[in-house]
Short mmCIF file of N, CA and C in Angstrom, two decimals:
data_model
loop_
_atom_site.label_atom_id
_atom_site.label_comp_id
_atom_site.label_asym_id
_atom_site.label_seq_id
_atom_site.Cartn_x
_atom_site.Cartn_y
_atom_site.Cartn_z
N UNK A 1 -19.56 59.62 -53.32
CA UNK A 1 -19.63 59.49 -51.89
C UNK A 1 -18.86 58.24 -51.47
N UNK A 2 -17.84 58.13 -50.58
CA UNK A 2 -16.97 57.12 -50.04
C UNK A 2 -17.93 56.32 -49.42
N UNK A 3 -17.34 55.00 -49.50
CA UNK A 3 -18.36 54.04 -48.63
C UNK A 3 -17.34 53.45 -47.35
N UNK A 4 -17.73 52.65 -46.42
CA UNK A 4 -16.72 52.20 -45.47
C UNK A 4 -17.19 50.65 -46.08
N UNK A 5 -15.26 49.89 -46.37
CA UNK A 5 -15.27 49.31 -47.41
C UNK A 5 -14.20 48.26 -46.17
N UNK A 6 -15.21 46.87 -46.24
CA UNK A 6 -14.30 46.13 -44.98
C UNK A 6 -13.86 44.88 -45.70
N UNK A 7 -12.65 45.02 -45.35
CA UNK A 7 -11.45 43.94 -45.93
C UNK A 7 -11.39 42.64 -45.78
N UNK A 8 -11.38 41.91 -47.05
CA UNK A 8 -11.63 40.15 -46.69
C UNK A 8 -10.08 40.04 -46.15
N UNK A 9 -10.11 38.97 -44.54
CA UNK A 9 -9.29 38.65 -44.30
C UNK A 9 -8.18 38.21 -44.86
N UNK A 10 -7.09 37.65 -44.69
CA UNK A 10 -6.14 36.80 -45.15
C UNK A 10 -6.42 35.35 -45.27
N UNK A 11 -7.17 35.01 -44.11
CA UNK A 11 -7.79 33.27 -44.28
C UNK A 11 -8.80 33.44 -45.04
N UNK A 12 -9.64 34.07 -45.73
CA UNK A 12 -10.75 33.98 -46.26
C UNK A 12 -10.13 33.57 -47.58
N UNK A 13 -9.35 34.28 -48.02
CA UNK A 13 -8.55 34.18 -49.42
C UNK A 13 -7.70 32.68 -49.39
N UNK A 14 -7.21 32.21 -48.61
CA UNK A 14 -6.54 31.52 -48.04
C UNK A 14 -7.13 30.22 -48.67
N UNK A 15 -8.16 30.44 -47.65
CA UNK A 15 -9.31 29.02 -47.72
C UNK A 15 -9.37 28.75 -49.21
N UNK A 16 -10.22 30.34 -49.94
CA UNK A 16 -11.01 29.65 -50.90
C UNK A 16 -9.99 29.50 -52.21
N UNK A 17 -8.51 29.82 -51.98
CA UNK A 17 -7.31 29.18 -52.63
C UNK A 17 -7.33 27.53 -52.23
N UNK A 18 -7.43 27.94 -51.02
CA UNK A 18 -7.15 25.72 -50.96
C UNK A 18 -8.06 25.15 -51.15
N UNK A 19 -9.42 25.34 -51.68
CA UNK A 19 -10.10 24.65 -51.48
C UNK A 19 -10.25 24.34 -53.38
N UNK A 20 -9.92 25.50 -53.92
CA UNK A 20 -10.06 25.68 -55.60
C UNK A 20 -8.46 24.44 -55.60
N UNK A 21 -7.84 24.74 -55.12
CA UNK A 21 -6.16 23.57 -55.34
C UNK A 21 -6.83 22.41 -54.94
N UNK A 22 -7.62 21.89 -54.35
CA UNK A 22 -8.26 20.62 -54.33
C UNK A 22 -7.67 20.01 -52.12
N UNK A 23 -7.36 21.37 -51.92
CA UNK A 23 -7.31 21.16 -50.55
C UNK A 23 -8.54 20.72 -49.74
N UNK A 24 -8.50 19.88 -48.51
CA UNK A 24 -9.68 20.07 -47.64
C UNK A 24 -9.99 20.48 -46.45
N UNK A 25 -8.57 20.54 -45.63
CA UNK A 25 -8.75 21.24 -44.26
C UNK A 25 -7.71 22.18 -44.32
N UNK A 26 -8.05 23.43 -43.34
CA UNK A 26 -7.02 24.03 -43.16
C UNK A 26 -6.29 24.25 -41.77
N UNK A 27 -4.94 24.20 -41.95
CA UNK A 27 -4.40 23.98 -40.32
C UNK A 27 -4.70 25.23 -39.63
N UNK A 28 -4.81 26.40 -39.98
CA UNK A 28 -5.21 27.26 -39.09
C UNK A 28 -5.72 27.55 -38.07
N UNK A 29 -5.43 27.55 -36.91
CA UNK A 29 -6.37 27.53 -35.63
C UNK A 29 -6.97 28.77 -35.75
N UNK A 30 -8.42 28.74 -34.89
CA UNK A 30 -8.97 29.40 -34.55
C UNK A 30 -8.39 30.95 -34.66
N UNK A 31 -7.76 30.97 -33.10
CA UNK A 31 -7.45 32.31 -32.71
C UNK A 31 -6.00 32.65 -34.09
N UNK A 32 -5.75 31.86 -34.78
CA UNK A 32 -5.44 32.65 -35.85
C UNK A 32 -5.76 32.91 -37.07
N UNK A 33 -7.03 32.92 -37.51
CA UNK A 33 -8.23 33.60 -38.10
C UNK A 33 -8.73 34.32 -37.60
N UNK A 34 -8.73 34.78 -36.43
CA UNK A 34 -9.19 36.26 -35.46
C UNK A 34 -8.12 37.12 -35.43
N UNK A 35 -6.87 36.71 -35.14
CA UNK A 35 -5.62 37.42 -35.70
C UNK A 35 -5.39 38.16 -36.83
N UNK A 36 -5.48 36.97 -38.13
CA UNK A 36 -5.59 37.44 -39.24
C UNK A 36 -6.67 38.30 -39.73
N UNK A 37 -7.92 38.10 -39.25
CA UNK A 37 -8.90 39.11 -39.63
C UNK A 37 -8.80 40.51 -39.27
N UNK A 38 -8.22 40.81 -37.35
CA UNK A 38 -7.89 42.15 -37.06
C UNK A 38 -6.55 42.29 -37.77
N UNK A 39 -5.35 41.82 -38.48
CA UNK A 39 -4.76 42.63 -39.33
C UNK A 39 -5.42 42.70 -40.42
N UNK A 40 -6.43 42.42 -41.29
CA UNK A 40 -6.74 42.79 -42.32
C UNK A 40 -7.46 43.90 -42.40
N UNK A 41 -8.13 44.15 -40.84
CA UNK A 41 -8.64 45.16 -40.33
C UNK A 41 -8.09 46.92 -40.22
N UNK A 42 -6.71 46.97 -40.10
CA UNK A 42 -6.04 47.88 -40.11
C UNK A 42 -6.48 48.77 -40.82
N UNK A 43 -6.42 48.89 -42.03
CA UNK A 43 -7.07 50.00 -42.90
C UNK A 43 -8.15 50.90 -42.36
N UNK A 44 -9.04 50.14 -41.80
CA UNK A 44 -10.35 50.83 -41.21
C UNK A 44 -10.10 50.67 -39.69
N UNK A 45 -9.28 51.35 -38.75
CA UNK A 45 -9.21 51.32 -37.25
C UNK A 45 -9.61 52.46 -36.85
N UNK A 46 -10.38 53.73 -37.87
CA UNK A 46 -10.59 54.93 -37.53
C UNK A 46 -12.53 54.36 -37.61
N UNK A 47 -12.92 53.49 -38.77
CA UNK A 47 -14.34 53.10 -38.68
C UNK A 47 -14.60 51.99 -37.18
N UNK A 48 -13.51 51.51 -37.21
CA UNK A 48 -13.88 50.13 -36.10
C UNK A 48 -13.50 51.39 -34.57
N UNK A 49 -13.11 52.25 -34.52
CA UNK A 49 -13.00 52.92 -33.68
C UNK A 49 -14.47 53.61 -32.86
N UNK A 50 -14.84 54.22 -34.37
CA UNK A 50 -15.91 54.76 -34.34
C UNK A 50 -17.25 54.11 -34.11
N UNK A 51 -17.09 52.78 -34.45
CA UNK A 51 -18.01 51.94 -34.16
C UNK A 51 -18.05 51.83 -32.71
N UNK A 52 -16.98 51.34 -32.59
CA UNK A 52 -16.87 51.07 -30.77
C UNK A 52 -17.57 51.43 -29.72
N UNK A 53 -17.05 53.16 -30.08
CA UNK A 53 -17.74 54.24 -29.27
C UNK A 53 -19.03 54.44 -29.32
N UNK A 54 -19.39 54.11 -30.99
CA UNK A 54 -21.60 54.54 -30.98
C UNK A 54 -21.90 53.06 -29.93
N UNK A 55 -21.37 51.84 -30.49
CA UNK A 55 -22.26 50.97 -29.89
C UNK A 55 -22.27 51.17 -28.24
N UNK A 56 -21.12 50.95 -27.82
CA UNK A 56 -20.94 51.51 -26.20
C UNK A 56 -21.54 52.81 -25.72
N UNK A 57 -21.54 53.51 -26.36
CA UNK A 57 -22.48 54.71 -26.30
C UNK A 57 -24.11 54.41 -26.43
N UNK A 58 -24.49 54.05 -26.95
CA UNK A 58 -25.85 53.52 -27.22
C UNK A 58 -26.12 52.41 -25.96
N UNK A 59 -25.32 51.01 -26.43
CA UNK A 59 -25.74 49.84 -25.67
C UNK A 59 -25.47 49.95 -24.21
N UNK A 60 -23.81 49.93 -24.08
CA UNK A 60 -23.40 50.11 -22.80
C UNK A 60 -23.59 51.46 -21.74
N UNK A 61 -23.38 51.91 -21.88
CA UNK A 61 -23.40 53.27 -20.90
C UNK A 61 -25.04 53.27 -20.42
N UNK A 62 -26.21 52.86 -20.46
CA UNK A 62 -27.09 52.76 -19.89
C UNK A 62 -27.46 51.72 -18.82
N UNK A 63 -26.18 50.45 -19.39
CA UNK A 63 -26.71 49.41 -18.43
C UNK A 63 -26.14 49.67 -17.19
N UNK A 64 -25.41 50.43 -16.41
CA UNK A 64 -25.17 50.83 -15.25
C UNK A 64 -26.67 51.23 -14.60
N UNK A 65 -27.30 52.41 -15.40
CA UNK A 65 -28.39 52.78 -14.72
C UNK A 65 -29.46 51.75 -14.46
N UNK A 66 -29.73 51.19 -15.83
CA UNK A 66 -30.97 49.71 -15.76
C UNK A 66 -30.58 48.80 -13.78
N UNK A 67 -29.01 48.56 -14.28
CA UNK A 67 -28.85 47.50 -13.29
C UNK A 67 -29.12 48.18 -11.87
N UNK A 68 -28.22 49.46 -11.57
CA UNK A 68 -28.42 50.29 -10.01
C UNK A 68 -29.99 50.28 -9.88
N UNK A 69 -31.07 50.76 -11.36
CA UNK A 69 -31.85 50.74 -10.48
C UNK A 69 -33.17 50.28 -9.80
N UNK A 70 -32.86 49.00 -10.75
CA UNK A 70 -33.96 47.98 -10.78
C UNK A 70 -33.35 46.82 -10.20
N UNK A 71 -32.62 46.60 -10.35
CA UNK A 71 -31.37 45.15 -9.66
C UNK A 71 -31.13 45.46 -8.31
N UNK A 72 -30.75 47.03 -8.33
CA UNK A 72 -29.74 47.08 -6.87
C UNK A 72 -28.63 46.52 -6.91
N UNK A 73 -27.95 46.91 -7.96
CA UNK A 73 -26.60 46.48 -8.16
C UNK A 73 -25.25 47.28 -7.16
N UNK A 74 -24.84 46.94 -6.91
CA UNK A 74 -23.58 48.01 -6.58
C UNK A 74 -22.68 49.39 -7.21
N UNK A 75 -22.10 50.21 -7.10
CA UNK A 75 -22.32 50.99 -7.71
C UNK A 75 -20.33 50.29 -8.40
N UNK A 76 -20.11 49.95 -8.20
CA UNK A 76 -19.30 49.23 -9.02
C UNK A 76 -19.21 48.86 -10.49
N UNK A 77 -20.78 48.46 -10.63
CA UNK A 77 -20.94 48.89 -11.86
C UNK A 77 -21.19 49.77 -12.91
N UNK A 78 -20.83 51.00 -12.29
CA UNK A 78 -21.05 51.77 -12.82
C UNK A 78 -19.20 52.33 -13.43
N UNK A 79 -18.61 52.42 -12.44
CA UNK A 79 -17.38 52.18 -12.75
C UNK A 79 -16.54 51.79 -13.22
N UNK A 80 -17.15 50.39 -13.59
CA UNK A 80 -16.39 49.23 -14.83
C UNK A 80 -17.03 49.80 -15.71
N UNK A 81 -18.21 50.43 -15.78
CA UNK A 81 -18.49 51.16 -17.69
C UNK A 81 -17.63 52.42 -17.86
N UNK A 82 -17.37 52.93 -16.90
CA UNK A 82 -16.79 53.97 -17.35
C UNK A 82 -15.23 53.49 -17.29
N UNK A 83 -14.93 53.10 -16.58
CA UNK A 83 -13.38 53.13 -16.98
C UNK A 83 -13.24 52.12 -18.34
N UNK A 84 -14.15 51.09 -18.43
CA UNK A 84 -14.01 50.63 -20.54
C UNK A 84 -14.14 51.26 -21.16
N UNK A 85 -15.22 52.09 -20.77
CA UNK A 85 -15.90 53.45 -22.20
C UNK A 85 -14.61 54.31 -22.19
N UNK A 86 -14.01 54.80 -21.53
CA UNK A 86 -12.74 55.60 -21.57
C UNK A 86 -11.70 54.85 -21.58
N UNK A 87 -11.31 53.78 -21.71
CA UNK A 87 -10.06 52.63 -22.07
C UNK A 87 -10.35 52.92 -23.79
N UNK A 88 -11.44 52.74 -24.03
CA UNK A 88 -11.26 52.43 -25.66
C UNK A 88 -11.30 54.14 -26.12
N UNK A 89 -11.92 55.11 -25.59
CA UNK A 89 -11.37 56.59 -26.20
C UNK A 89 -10.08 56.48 -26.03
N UNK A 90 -9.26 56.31 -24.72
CA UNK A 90 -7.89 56.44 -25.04
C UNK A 90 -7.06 55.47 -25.78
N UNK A 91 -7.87 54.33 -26.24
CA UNK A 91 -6.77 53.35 -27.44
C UNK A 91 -6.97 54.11 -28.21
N UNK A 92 -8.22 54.26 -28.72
CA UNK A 92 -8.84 54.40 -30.21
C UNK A 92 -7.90 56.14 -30.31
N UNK A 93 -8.22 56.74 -29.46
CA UNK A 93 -7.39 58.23 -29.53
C UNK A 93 -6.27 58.39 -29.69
N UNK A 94 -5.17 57.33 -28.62
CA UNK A 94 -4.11 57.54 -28.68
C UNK A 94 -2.43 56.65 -29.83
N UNK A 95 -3.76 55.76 -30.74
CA UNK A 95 -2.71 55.37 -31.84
C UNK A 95 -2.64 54.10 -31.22
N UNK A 96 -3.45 53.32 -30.70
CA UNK A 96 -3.00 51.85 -30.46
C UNK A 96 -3.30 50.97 -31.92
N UNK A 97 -2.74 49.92 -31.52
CA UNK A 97 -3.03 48.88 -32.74
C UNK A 97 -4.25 48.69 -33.23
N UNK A 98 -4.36 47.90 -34.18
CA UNK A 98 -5.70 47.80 -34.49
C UNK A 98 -6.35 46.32 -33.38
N UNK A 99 -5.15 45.01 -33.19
CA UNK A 99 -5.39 44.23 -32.33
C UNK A 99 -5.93 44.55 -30.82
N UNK A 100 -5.20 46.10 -30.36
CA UNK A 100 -6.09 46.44 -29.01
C UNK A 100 -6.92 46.86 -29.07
N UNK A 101 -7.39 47.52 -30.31
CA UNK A 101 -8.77 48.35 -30.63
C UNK A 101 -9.82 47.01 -30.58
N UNK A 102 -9.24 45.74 -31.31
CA UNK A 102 -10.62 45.05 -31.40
C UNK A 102 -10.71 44.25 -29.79
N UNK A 103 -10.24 44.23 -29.29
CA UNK A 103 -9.53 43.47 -28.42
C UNK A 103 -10.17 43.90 -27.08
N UNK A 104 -9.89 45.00 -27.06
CA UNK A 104 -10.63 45.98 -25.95
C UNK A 104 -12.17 46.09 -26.35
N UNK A 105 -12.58 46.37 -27.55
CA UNK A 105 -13.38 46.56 -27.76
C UNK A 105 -14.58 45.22 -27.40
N UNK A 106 -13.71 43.85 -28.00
CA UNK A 106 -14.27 42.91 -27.05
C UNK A 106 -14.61 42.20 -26.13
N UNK A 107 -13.39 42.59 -25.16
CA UNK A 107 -13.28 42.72 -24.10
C UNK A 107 -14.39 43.54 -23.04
N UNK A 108 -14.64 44.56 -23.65
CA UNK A 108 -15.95 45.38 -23.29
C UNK A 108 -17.17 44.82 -23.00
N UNK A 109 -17.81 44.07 -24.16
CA UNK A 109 -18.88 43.50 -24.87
C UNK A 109 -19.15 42.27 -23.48
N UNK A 110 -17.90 41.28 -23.26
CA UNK A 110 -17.91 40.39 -22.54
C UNK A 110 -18.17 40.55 -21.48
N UNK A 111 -17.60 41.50 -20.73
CA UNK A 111 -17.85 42.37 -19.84
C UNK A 111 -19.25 42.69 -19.48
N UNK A 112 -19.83 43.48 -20.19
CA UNK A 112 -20.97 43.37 -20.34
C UNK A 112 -22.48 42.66 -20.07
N UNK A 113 -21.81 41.76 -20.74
CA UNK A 113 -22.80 40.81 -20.77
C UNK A 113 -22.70 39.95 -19.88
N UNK A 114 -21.71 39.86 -19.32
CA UNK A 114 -21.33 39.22 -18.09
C UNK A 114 -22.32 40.20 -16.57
N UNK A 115 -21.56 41.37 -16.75
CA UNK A 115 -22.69 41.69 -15.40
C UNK A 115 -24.16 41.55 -15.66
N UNK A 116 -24.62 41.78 -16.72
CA UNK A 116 -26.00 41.56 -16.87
C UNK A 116 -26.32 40.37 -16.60
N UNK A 117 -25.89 39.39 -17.12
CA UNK A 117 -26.28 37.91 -16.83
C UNK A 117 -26.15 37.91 -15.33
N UNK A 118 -25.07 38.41 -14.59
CA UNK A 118 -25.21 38.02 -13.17
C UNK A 118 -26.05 38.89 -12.12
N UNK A 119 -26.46 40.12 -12.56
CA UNK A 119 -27.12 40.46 -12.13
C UNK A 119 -28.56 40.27 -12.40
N UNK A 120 -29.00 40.13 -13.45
CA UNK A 120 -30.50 40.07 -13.95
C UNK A 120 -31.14 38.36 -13.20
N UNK A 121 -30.43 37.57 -13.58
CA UNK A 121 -30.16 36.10 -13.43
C UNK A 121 -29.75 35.48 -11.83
#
């Protein structure tokens, strides 16, 4: 039985090379260890795809209803879930990178959590 099998980055290897050479910092910024991790990611953009969709499916797509109907939110929000929830079927569907897959995908999340905080709060 295949397992879904997720790839140590490029900085991960990186690091624990410099650190065995007797290195101690590494110049790498940030956002390029998030870089490097979604290309190491590539291999699996059909699992990180699929992920996308259960969690947004599960998490997101309800908080429209929570917020309209206990908040009294606008129905605006209902709109920004759906046009993300269908932004990432059409990356994930139509052959985008693996950088817009994660990208969007986090982009989503932020999103997210953003109207909730401003509405609940």
């Amino acid at each position: 039985m295949a397992t879904l099998k997720i790839n140590n980055p490029e900085w991960a290897t990186a690091d624990n090379n410099a650190v065995s050479a007797g290195a101690t910092k590494s110049n790498q910024t940030t956002w390029e260890k998030i870089i490097a991790f979604a290309d190491s990611q590539a291999p699996n953009r059909t699992g990180w795809f699929m992920f996308a969709l259960l969690l947004q499916g599960v998490l997101f797509l309800p908080v429209p209803a929570f917020l309209l109907y206990y908040f009294s939110a606008p129905i605006i929000v209902l709109a920004i879930t759906l046009v993300l929830f269908f932004a990432n079927i059409i990356a994930g569907m139509g052959g985008s990178g693996i950088r817009t897959l994660l990208g969007l995908f986090a982009f989503s999340i932020l999103v997210h959590i953003t109207m909730l905080l401003v509405f609940i709060l």
